[in-house]
mmCIF file of C-alpha atoms in Angstrom:
data_model
loop_
_atom_site.group_PDB
_atom_site.id
_atom_site.type_symbol
_atom_site.label_atom_id
_atom_site.label_comp_id
_atom_site.label_asym_id
_atom_site.label_seq_id
_atom_site.Cartn_x
_atom_site.Cartn_y
_atom_site.Cartn_z
ATOM 1 C CA UNK A 1 85.057 127.223 85.459
ATOM 2 C CA UNK A 2 88.050 125.715 87.259
ATOM 3 C CA UNK A 3 89.980 123.085 85.276
ATOM 4 C CA UNK A 4 89.100 119.486 86.123
ATOM 5 C CA UNK A 5 91.885 116.989 86.747
ATOM 6 C CA UNK A 6 91.725 113.286 87.541
ATOM 7 C CA UNK A 7 94.863 111.324 88.348
ATOM 8 C CA UNK A 8 96.163 108.282 90.212
ATOM 9 C CA UNK A 9 96.800 108.941 93.890
ATOM 10 C CA UNK A 10 99.763 107.086 95.374
ATOM 11 C CA UNK A 11 99.969 105.757 98.905
ATOM 12 C CA UNK A 12 102.744 108.261 99.655
ATOM 13 C CA UNK A 13 100.538 111.228 98.710
ATOM 14 C CA UNK A 14 102.074 111.777 95.260
ATOM 15 C CA UNK A 15 100.048 111.881 92.028
ATOM 16 C CA UNK A 16 100.586 109.967 88.809
ATOM 17 C CA UNK A 17 99.219 111.115 85.466
ATOM 18 C CA UNK A 18 99.959 107.638 84.128
ATOM 19 C CA UNK A 19 99.861 104.217 85.796
ATOM 20 C CA UNK A 20 102.820 102.448 84.245
ATOM 21 C CA UNK A 21 104.452 99.161 85.071
ATOM 22 C CA UNK A 22 108.124 99.784 84.298
ATOM 23 C CA UNK A 23 110.605 97.040 83.388
ATOM 24 C CA UNK A 24 113.922 98.526 84.528
ATOM 25 C CA UNK A 25 117.224 96.750 83.760
ATOM 26 C CA UNK A 26 120.060 97.676 86.123
ATOM 27 C CA UNK A 27 122.786 96.403 83.799
ATOM 28 C CA UNK A 28 123.242 97.002 80.076
ATOM 29 C CA UNK A 29 123.394 93.241 79.412
ATOM 30 C CA UNK A 30 119.738 93.033 80.475
ATOM 31 C CA UNK A 31 118.471 95.960 78.413
ATOM 32 C CA UNK A 32 117.241 94.020 75.396
ATOM 33 C CA UNK A 33 115.543 91.513 77.694
ATOM 34 C CA UNK A 34 113.701 94.353 79.451
ATOM 35 C CA UNK A 35 112.344 95.727 76.193
ATOM 36 C CA UNK A 36 111.362 92.243 75.003
ATOM 37 C CA UNK A 37 109.460 91.612 78.250
ATOM 38 C CA UNK A 38 107.634 94.927 77.891
ATOM 39 C CA UNK A 39 106.757 94.170 74.263
ATOM 40 C CA UNK A 40 105.211 90.805 75.143
ATOM 41 C CA UNK A 41 103.487 91.923 78.345
ATOM 42 C CA UNK A 42 99.929 93.129 78.821
ATOM 43 C CA UNK A 43 100.881 96.803 78.907
ATOM 44 C CA UNK A 44 104.229 97.267 80.652
ATOM 45 C CA UNK A 45 106.878 99.690 79.383
ATOM 46 C CA UNK A 46 110.618 99.161 79.311
ATOM 47 C CA UNK A 47 113.819 101.113 78.793
ATOM 48 C CA UNK A 48 117.374 100.306 77.793
ATOM 49 C CA UNK A 49 120.679 101.966 78.688
ATOM 50 C CA UNK A 50 124.421 101.404 78.388
ATOM 51 C CA UNK A 51 125.499 101.245 82.050
ATOM 52 C CA UNK A 52 127.217 97.988 82.915
ATOM 53 C CA UNK A 53 127.697 98.489 86.644
ATOM 54 C CA UNK A 54 131.070 100.208 86.494
ATOM 55 C CA UNK A 55 132.103 102.096 89.638
ATOM 56 C CA UNK A 56 133.425 105.457 88.494
ATOM 57 C CA UNK A 57 133.083 109.180 89.089
ATOM 58 C CA UNK A 58 129.529 109.201 87.743
ATOM 59 C CA UNK A 59 128.210 106.377 89.924
ATOM 60 C CA UNK A 60 126.230 108.645 92.262
ATOM 61 C CA UNK A 61 124.647 110.437 89.285
ATOM 62 C CA UNK A 62 123.663 107.126 87.677
ATOM 63 C CA UNK A 63 122.265 105.696 90.909
ATOM 64 C CA UNK A 64 120.193 108.836 91.481
ATOM 65 C CA UNK A 65 118.916 108.862 87.887
ATOM 66 C CA UNK A 66 117.804 105.228 87.844
ATOM 67 C CA UNK A 67 116.331 105.302 91.348
ATOM 68 C CA UNK A 68 114.519 108.587 90.695
ATOM 69 C CA UNK A 69 113.152 107.290 87.394
ATOM 70 C CA UNK A 70 111.930 104.119 89.116
ATOM 71 C CA UNK A 71 110.174 106.074 91.879
ATOM 72 C CA UNK A 72 108.480 108.566 89.523
ATOM 73 C CA UNK A 73 104.796 108.788 90.564
ATOM 74 C CA UNK A 74 103.729 107.890 87.001
ATOM 75 C CA UNK A 75 104.854 104.331 87.820
ATOM 76 C CA UNK A 76 102.362 102.017 89.512
ATOM 77 C CA UNK A 77 105.059 99.371 89.948
ATOM 78 C CA UNK A 78 108.577 98.476 88.796
ATOM 79 C CA UNK A 79 110.139 95.143 87.856
ATOM 80 C CA UNK A 80 113.906 95.410 88.352
ATOM 81 C CA UNK A 81 116.191 93.129 86.333
ATOM 82 C CA UNK A 82 119.566 92.631 88.017
ATOM 83 C CA UNK A 83 122.703 90.571 87.673
ATOM 84 C CA UNK A 84 123.257 90.675 91.446
ATOM 85 C CA UNK A 85 125.715 93.313 92.713
ATOM 86 C CA UNK A 86 125.842 95.967 95.424
ATOM 87 C CA UNK A 87 125.370 98.894 93.026
ATOM 88 C CA UNK A 88 122.008 97.470 91.978
ATOM 89 C CA UNK A 89 121.006 97.048 95.616
ATOM 90 C CA UNK A 90 121.845 100.710 96.210
ATOM 91 C CA UNK A 91 119.609 101.804 93.323
ATOM 92 C CA UNK A 92 116.652 99.810 94.636
ATOM 93 C CA UNK A 93 117.136 101.005 98.215
ATOM 94 C CA UNK A 94 117.400 104.623 97.044
ATOM 95 C CA UNK A 95 114.249 104.231 94.931
ATOM 96 C CA UNK A 96 112.376 103.067 98.021
ATOM 97 C CA UNK A 97 113.651 106.090 99.959
ATOM 98 C CA UNK A 98 112.404 108.318 97.115
ATOM 99 C CA UNK A 99 108.911 106.885 97.295
ATOM 100 C CA UNK A 100 108.815 103.592 95.358
ATOM 101 C CA UNK A 101 106.351 101.275 97.083
ATOM 102 C CA UNK A 102 105.524 98.405 94.722
ATOM 103 C CA UNK A 103 108.298 96.440 92.994
ATOM 104 C CA UNK A 104 109.768 93.032 92.217
ATOM 105 C CA UNK A 105 113.422 92.140 91.705
ATOM 106 C CA UNK A 106 114.412 89.348 89.330
ATOM 107 C CA UNK A 107 118.110 88.502 89.654
ATOM 108 C CA UNK A 108 119.980 86.616 86.949
ATOM 109 C CA UNK A 109 122.406 85.222 89.532
ATOM 110 C CA UNK A 110 119.476 83.717 91.433
ATOM 111 C CA UNK A 111 117.272 82.374 88.621
ATOM 112 C CA UNK A 112 120.224 81.015 86.635
ATOM 113 C CA UNK A 113 119.255 81.825 83.036
ATOM 114 C CA UNK A 114 118.012 84.665 80.858
ATOM 115 C CA UNK A 115 115.035 82.545 79.808
ATOM 116 C CA UNK A 116 113.980 81.991 83.432
ATOM 117 C CA UNK A 117 114.523 85.675 84.188
ATOM 118 C CA UNK A 118 112.307 86.736 81.278
ATOM 119 C CA UNK A 119 109.590 84.270 82.284
ATOM 120 C CA UNK A 120 109.482 85.334 85.938
ATOM 121 C CA UNK A 121 109.669 89.042 85.062
ATOM 122 C CA UNK A 122 106.822 88.695 82.559
ATOM 123 C CA UNK A 123 104.647 86.986 85.171
ATOM 124 C CA UNK A 124 105.347 89.750 87.698
ATOM 125 C CA UNK A 125 104.754 92.472 85.089
ATOM 126 C CA UNK A 126 101.413 91.027 83.987
ATOM 127 C CA UNK A 127 100.238 90.738 87.593
ATOM 128 C CA UNK A 128 101.070 94.401 88.175
ATOM 129 C CA UNK A 129 99.481 95.387 84.843
ATOM 130 C CA UNK A 130 96.186 93.763 85.822
ATOM 131 C CA UNK A 131 96.217 95.639 89.121
ATOM 132 C CA UNK A 132 97.144 98.939 87.450
ATOM 133 C CA UNK A 133 94.437 98.630 84.808
ATOM 134 C CA UNK A 134 91.829 98.041 87.507
ATOM 135 C CA UNK A 135 92.639 101.332 89.228
ATOM 136 C CA UNK A 136 90.469 104.390 88.679
ATOM 137 C CA UNK A 137 91.497 108.015 88.392
ATOM 138 C CA UNK A 138 90.184 110.259 91.175
ATOM 139 C CA UNK A 139 89.750 114.005 91.514
ATOM 140 C CA UNK A 140 93.146 115.655 91.878
ATOM 141 C CA UNK A 141 94.345 119.186 92.656
ATOM 142 C CA UNK A 142 96.227 121.189 90.039
ATOM 143 C CA UNK A 143 99.317 120.767 92.219
ATOM 144 C CA UNK A 144 99.355 117.150 90.954
ATOM 145 C CA UNK A 145 100.792 118.435 87.653
ATOM 146 C CA UNK A 146 104.591 118.692 87.516
ATOM 147 C CA UNK A 147 105.425 119.988 84.043
ATOM 148 C CA UNK A 148 108.782 119.759 82.295
ATOM 149 C CA UNK A 149 109.674 122.462 79.741
ATOM 150 C CA UNK A 150 111.973 121.358 76.928
ATOM 151 C CA UNK A 151 112.982 122.386 73.432
ATOM 152 C CA UNK A 152 115.048 120.621 70.808
ATOM 153 C CA UNK A 153 116.050 121.478 67.268
ATOM 154 C CA UNK A 154 115.346 125.187 67.711
ATOM 155 C CA UNK A 155 114.847 127.396 64.681
ATOM 156 C CA UNK A 156 114.336 131.093 63.972
ATOM 157 C CA UNK A 157 110.695 130.897 65.082
ATOM 158 C CA UNK A 158 111.260 129.059 68.386
ATOM 159 C CA UNK A 159 111.550 132.233 70.426
ATOM 160 C CA UNK A 160 108.612 133.846 68.634
ATOM 161 C CA UNK A 161 105.971 131.113 68.484
ATOM 162 C CA UNK A 162 106.146 127.819 70.411
ATOM 163 C CA UNK A 163 108.437 128.814 73.295
ATOM 164 C CA UNK A 164 106.605 131.966 74.436
ATOM 165 C CA UNK A 165 103.261 130.216 73.878
ATOM 166 C CA UNK A 166 104.438 127.433 76.175
ATOM 167 C CA UNK A 167 105.454 130.167 78.628
ATOM 168 C CA UNK A 168 101.855 131.407 78.617
ATOM 169 C CA UNK A 169 100.610 127.905 79.483
ATOM 170 C CA UNK A 170 103.316 127.459 82.127
ATOM 171 C CA UNK A 171 102.425 130.748 83.820
ATOM 172 C CA UNK A 172 98.764 129.757 84.015
ATOM 173 C CA UNK A 173 99.589 126.361 85.506
ATOM 174 C CA UNK A 174 101.871 127.903 88.123
ATOM 175 C CA UNK A 175 99.172 130.428 88.989
ATOM 176 C CA UNK A 176 96.752 127.529 89.553
ATOM 177 C CA UNK A 177 99.160 125.778 91.936
ATOM 178 C CA UNK A 178 101.027 123.409 89.614
ATOM 179 C CA UNK A 179 104.784 123.039 89.228
ATOM 180 C CA UNK A 180 106.778 123.868 86.088
ATOM 181 C CA UNK A 181 110.457 123.059 85.552
ATOM 182 C CA UNK A 182 112.751 124.600 82.933
ATOM 183 C CA UNK A 183 115.808 122.530 82.031
ATOM 184 C CA UNK A 184 118.761 122.520 79.624
ATOM 185 C CA UNK A 185 121.582 124.599 81.092
ATOM 186 C CA UNK A 186 123.265 124.954 77.710
ATOM 187 C CA UNK A 187 120.089 126.502 76.309
ATOM 188 C CA UNK A 188 120.106 129.523 78.639
ATOM 189 C CA UNK A 189 123.780 130.527 78.288
ATOM 190 C CA UNK A 190 123.800 134.306 78.216
ATOM 191 C CA UNK A 191 120.232 134.585 79.503
ATOM 192 C CA UNK A 192 120.786 133.206 83.009
ATOM 193 C CA UNK A 193 120.889 136.685 84.552
ATOM 194 C CA UNK A 194 117.383 137.388 83.236
ATOM 195 C CA UNK A 195 116.021 134.263 84.926
ATOM 196 C CA UNK A 196 117.952 135.076 88.094
ATOM 197 C CA UNK A 197 116.356 138.528 88.184
ATOM 198 C CA UNK A 198 112.955 136.818 88.531
ATOM 199 C CA UNK A 199 113.999 134.679 91.520
ATOM 200 C CA UNK A 200 111.892 134.899 94.661
ATOM 201 C CA UNK A 201 115.037 135.688 96.667
ATOM 202 C CA UNK A 202 118.697 136.526 95.913
ATOM 203 C CA UNK A 203 119.943 133.065 96.876
ATOM 204 C CA UNK A 204 117.845 131.356 94.209
ATOM 205 C CA UNK A 205 119.124 133.832 91.623
ATOM 206 C CA UNK A 206 122.730 133.202 92.664
ATOM 207 C CA UNK A 207 122.212 129.451 92.355
ATOM 208 C CA UNK A 208 120.935 129.762 88.785
ATOM 209 C CA UNK A 209 123.912 131.898 87.730
ATOM 210 C CA UNK A 210 126.329 129.584 89.569
ATOM 211 C CA UNK A 211 124.911 126.481 87.865
ATOM 212 C CA UNK A 212 125.481 127.956 84.413
ATOM 213 C CA UNK A 213 128.999 129.111 85.369
ATOM 214 C CA UNK A 214 129.809 125.672 86.806
ATOM 215 C CA UNK A 215 128.758 123.915 83.632
ATOM 216 C CA UNK A 216 130.615 126.323 81.381
ATOM 217 C CA UNK A 217 133.740 125.968 83.517
ATOM 218 C CA UNK A 218 133.616 122.172 83.293
ATOM 219 C CA UNK A 219 133.324 122.338 79.503
ATOM 220 C CA UNK A 220 136.075 124.927 79.150
ATOM 221 C CA UNK A 221 138.332 122.670 81.221
ATOM 222 C CA UNK A 222 138.014 120.080 78.460
ATOM 223 C CA UNK A 223 139.128 122.679 75.908
ATOM 224 C CA UNK A 224 135.638 123.176 74.471
ATOM 225 C CA UNK A 225 134.255 126.656 73.873
ATOM 226 C CA UNK A 226 130.563 125.971 74.491
ATOM 227 C CA UNK A 227 129.539 129.515 73.592
ATOM 228 C CA UNK A 228 131.474 129.291 70.347
ATOM 229 C CA UNK A 229 129.740 125.995 69.555
ATOM 230 C CA UNK A 230 126.281 127.569 69.838
ATOM 231 C CA UNK A 231 124.006 127.819 68.006
ATOM 232 C CA UNK A 232 124.437 124.313 66.616
ATOM 233 C CA UNK A 233 124.608 123.480 62.929
ATOM 234 C CA UNK A 234 120.955 122.422 62.938
ATOM 235 C CA UNK A 235 119.967 125.664 64.661
ATOM 236 C CA UNK A 236 121.818 127.681 62.044
ATOM 237 C CA UNK A 237 120.151 125.750 59.231
ATOM 238 C CA UNK A 238 116.848 126.581 60.930
ATOM 239 C CA UNK A 239 117.630 130.302 60.809
ATOM 240 C CA UNK A 240 119.202 131.070 64.200
ATOM 241 C CA UNK A 241 122.256 133.298 63.953
ATOM 242 C CA UNK A 242 123.605 133.879 67.476
ATOM 243 C CA UNK A 243 123.826 132.276 70.903
ATOM 244 C CA UNK A 244 121.921 135.222 72.374
ATOM 245 C CA UNK A 245 119.036 134.694 69.958
ATOM 246 C CA UNK A 246 118.864 131.002 70.825
ATOM 247 C CA UNK A 247 119.126 131.450 74.606
ATOM 248 C CA UNK A 248 116.623 134.289 74.850
ATOM 249 C CA UNK A 249 114.150 132.234 72.848
ATOM 250 C CA UNK A 250 114.717 129.081 74.922
ATOM 251 C CA UNK A 251 114.200 130.953 78.195
ATOM 252 C CA UNK A 252 110.750 132.084 77.024
ATOM 253 C CA UNK A 253 109.417 128.589 77.741
ATOM 254 C CA UNK A 254 109.441 129.625 81.400
ATOM 255 C CA UNK A 255 107.014 132.495 80.838
ATOM 256 C CA UNK A 256 107.103 135.347 83.332
ATOM 257 C CA UNK A 257 106.393 133.680 86.687
ATOM 258 C CA UNK A 258 108.825 134.142 89.605
ATOM 259 C CA UNK A 259 111.555 131.484 89.934
ATOM 260 C CA UNK A 260 110.856 129.494 93.100
ATOM 261 C CA UNK A 261 114.062 127.486 93.140
ATOM 262 C CA UNK A 262 117.040 125.950 91.329
ATOM 263 C CA UNK A 263 117.354 122.169 91.205
ATOM 264 C CA UNK A 264 120.317 119.894 90.656
ATOM 265 C CA UNK A 265 119.997 117.227 87.952
ATOM 266 C CA UNK A 266 117.150 114.872 88.888
ATOM 267 C CA UNK A 267 116.257 116.750 92.084
ATOM 268 C CA UNK A 268 112.556 116.876 92.997
ATOM 269 C CA UNK A 269 110.779 120.227 93.483
ATOM 270 C CA UNK A 270 109.875 120.648 97.157
ATOM 271 C CA UNK A 271 106.736 122.728 96.564
ATOM 272 C CA UNK A 272 104.651 124.089 93.672
ATOM 273 C CA UNK A 273 106.112 126.915 91.590
ATOM 274 C CA UNK A 274 108.529 127.539 88.723
ATOM 275 C CA UNK A 275 112.003 125.995 88.894
ATOM 276 C CA UNK A 276 115.187 125.741 86.866
ATOM 277 C CA UNK A 277 116.902 122.322 86.740
ATOM 278 C CA UNK A 278 120.571 121.927 85.806
ATOM 279 C CA UNK A 279 120.387 119.434 82.945
ATOM 280 C CA UNK A 280 122.367 118.810 79.759
ATOM 281 C CA UNK A 281 121.079 120.036 76.423
ATOM 282 C CA UNK A 282 120.928 116.531 74.960
ATOM 283 C CA UNK A 283 117.195 115.829 74.621
ATOM 284 C CA UNK A 284 117.155 112.230 75.798
ATOM 285 C CA UNK A 285 119.485 112.770 78.769
ATOM 286 C CA UNK A 286 117.390 115.795 79.679
ATOM 287 C CA UNK A 287 114.192 113.717 79.728
ATOM 288 C CA UNK A 288 115.885 111.128 81.959
ATOM 289 C CA UNK A 289 116.734 113.905 84.431
ATOM 290 C CA UNK A 290 113.163 115.156 84.347
ATOM 291 C CA UNK A 291 111.879 111.639 85.028
ATOM 292 C CA UNK A 292 114.297 111.261 87.934
ATOM 293 C CA UNK A 293 112.996 114.576 89.300
ATOM 294 C CA UNK A 294 109.438 113.176 89.353
ATOM 295 C CA UNK A 295 108.126 115.364 86.550
ATOM 296 C CA UNK A 296 104.965 113.699 85.241
ATOM 297 C CA UNK A 297 104.262 115.484 81.925
ATOM 298 C CA UNK A 298 106.524 117.258 79.408
ATOM 299 C CA UNK A 299 105.972 119.793 76.640
ATOM 300 C CA UNK A 300 108.704 119.624 74.008
ATOM 301 C CA UNK A 301 108.883 122.417 71.429
ATOM 302 C CA UNK A 302 110.793 121.884 68.188
ATOM 303 C CA UNK A 303 111.540 123.742 64.989
ATOM 304 C CA UNK A 304 113.431 120.948 63.263
ATOM 305 C CA UNK A 305 111.408 117.896 64.325
ATOM 306 C CA UNK A 306 112.184 115.081 66.742
ATOM 307 C CA UNK A 307 110.529 111.763 67.647
ATOM 308 C CA UNK A 308 111.906 111.774 71.210
ATOM 309 C CA UNK A 309 109.579 110.558 73.937
ATOM 310 C CA UNK A 310 109.696 108.900 77.347
ATOM 311 C CA UNK A 311 108.572 105.511 78.600
ATOM 312 C CA UNK A 312 106.936 107.021 81.678
ATOM 313 C CA UNK A 313 106.272 110.746 81.013
ATOM 314 C CA UNK A 314 103.744 111.744 78.333
ATOM 315 C CA UNK A 315 105.645 114.122 76.037
ATOM 316 C CA UNK A 316 103.636 116.688 74.080
ATOM 317 C CA UNK A 317 105.348 117.918 70.895
ATOM 318 C CA UNK A 318 104.748 121.477 69.686
ATOM 319 C CA UNK A 319 106.076 122.688 66.331
ATOM 320 C CA UNK A 320 107.372 126.223 65.911
ATOM 321 C CA UNK A 321 106.442 126.387 62.217
ATOM 322 C CA UNK A 322 103.570 125.019 60.167
ATOM 323 C CA UNK A 323 105.548 123.364 57.312
ATOM 324 C CA UNK A 324 107.347 121.113 59.804
ATOM 325 C CA UNK A 325 104.064 120.262 61.537
ATOM 326 C CA UNK A 326 102.538 119.238 58.202
ATOM 327 C CA UNK A 327 105.580 117.178 57.217
ATOM 328 C CA UNK A 328 105.566 114.894 60.294
ATOM 329 C CA UNK A 329 101.965 114.851 61.618
ATOM 330 C CA UNK A 330 102.507 111.495 63.320
ATOM 331 C CA UNK A 331 105.130 113.043 65.632
ATOM 332 C CA UNK A 332 103.800 116.517 66.451
ATOM 333 C CA UNK A 333 100.756 117.139 68.666
ATOM 334 C CA UNK A 334 100.256 120.890 68.198
ATOM 335 C CA UNK A 335 101.313 123.582 65.728
ATOM 336 C CA UNK A 336 102.374 126.974 67.087
ATOM 337 C CA UNK A 337 103.406 128.156 63.623
ATOM 338 C CA UNK A 338 99.938 129.643 63.320
ATOM 339 C CA UNK A 339 101.288 132.626 65.292
ATOM 340 C CA UNK A 340 103.832 133.421 62.579
ATOM 341 C CA UNK A 341 101.190 132.721 59.930
ATOM 342 C CA UNK A 342 98.959 135.398 61.463
ATOM 343 C CA UNK A 343 96.151 132.924 62.111
ATOM 344 C CA UNK A 344 96.296 132.902 65.926
ATOM 345 C CA UNK A 345 97.659 135.127 68.674
ATOM 346 C CA UNK A 346 100.280 134.104 71.232
ATOM 347 C CA UNK A 347 97.573 134.002 73.904
ATOM 348 C CA UNK A 348 95.373 131.719 71.806
ATOM 349 C CA UNK A 349 98.143 129.198 71.176
ATOM 350 C CA UNK A 350 99.134 129.377 74.838
ATOM 351 C CA UNK A 351 95.545 128.482 75.700
ATOM 352 C CA UNK A 352 95.640 125.537 73.270
ATOM 353 C CA UNK A 353 98.841 124.249 74.874
ATOM 354 C CA UNK A 354 97.341 124.651 78.345
ATOM 355 C CA UNK A 355 94.246 122.675 77.323
ATOM 356 C CA UNK A 356 96.413 120.003 75.689
ATOM 357 C CA UNK A 357 98.404 119.596 78.902
ATOM 358 C CA UNK A 358 95.163 119.126 80.829
ATOM 359 C CA UNK A 359 93.778 116.626 78.316
ATOM 360 C CA UNK A 360 97.002 114.606 78.367
ATOM 361 C CA UNK A 361 97.191 114.819 82.172
ATOM 362 C CA UNK A 362 93.679 113.376 82.240
ATOM 363 C CA UNK A 363 94.754 110.407 80.125
ATOM 364 C CA UNK A 364 94.777 111.293 76.433
ATOM 365 C CA UNK A 365 97.791 109.721 74.712
ATOM 366 C CA UNK A 366 100.396 111.872 72.987
ATOM 367 C CA UNK A 367 101.792 111.130 69.540
ATOM 368 C CA UNK A 368 105.040 109.958 71.162
ATOM 369 C CA UNK A 369 103.121 107.533 73.382
ATOM 370 C CA UNK A 370 101.132 106.165 70.463
ATOM 371 C CA UNK A 371 104.342 105.698 68.513
ATOM 372 C CA UNK A 372 106.064 103.867 71.368
ATOM 373 C CA UNK A 373 108.932 106.361 71.700
ATOM 374 C CA UNK A 374 110.619 105.240 74.915
ATOM 375 C CA UNK A 375 114.045 106.827 74.529
ATOM 376 C CA UNK A 376 116.323 106.885 77.577
ATOM 377 C CA UNK A 377 119.979 107.815 78.111
ATOM 378 C CA UNK A 378 122.097 108.236 81.217
ATOM 379 C CA UNK A 379 123.824 111.581 81.641
ATOM 380 C CA UNK A 380 127.516 111.497 82.470
ATOM 381 C CA UNK A 381 129.630 114.441 83.615
ATOM 382 C CA UNK A 382 133.130 113.094 84.100
ATOM 383 C CA UNK A 383 135.792 111.022 82.439
ATOM 384 C CA UNK A 384 135.422 107.396 83.498
ATOM 385 C CA UNK A 385 137.808 106.830 86.408
ATOM 386 C CA UNK A 386 137.344 103.333 87.819
ATOM 387 C CA UNK A 387 137.820 103.177 91.558
#
């Protein structure tokens, strides 16, 4: 029997697996207000960040991240909080170009006080929430699923249990017409040639290799030996011994499907298939890039444990070992340690992950969603040079 999927169809033809009303501050001074509005609303979500409108070498990256996050199809509507400057206008205009249809803008410079801003934003948010909650899911194709593949706090079992099991689920989704995106450039150092060898054409393979080389060159320029810094201290404590061991295990999240394309940070996939996205290894920055790239569900494998989640993308946590799963059951959705325990096969756990993705895509809340984990961080690439 073919898998059944119901989702929210957007006016622009995109599909949302959630129907969020997002409170999005466009200046760090408004971040706490955004979260407070979300907390007192009838179901809105909010994020905070540390950008204060500075114009520097990372401005384009920040504009693209915030506008892409706002226009993610998992959002029914967005309430922007602004102080009133041209950079904020650019973010909103770009979000519209990327597909955002329904939004309100509450400007501090226009309303005159934080109290008035909070009041007007709450009214707008609650109006949108009522509309969003009245919407019904409709039958959707499997191409509606855009899956993000992430790992964090890898251990010695990551490349043996959770990561390859996720690869099994990813392969099946891609075969059914969905999209799957592997991120974290630092996590595939030394394994990029293996991914490139699976590219649908030589140009895609060259792009993957070039992205890794570009990142490594930028780090080396700062006097940092990124290969010498891997695996991290936490990875070593978890039993990983070499960079090669870590990278080969991390790449297994992408299964065995052909690589359709290579995406820049926050870039949207143009068609279904398997992609690599150039993102940092920092979990929260990585999730922000996925959100900007219109990914609508994430599977996050971990051997050390992490509470990280997203305000707009349901994030499914999979443990690589059973003791960690048992120690933090309120954070982890599935245990892949059963493979190492000899209880289940790789194929069986891959099937469980696949079914979990479908259940979550159809509306079941993840542990991160239930716990209110709405972490968000902007990724920066350059030294701050004010223009």
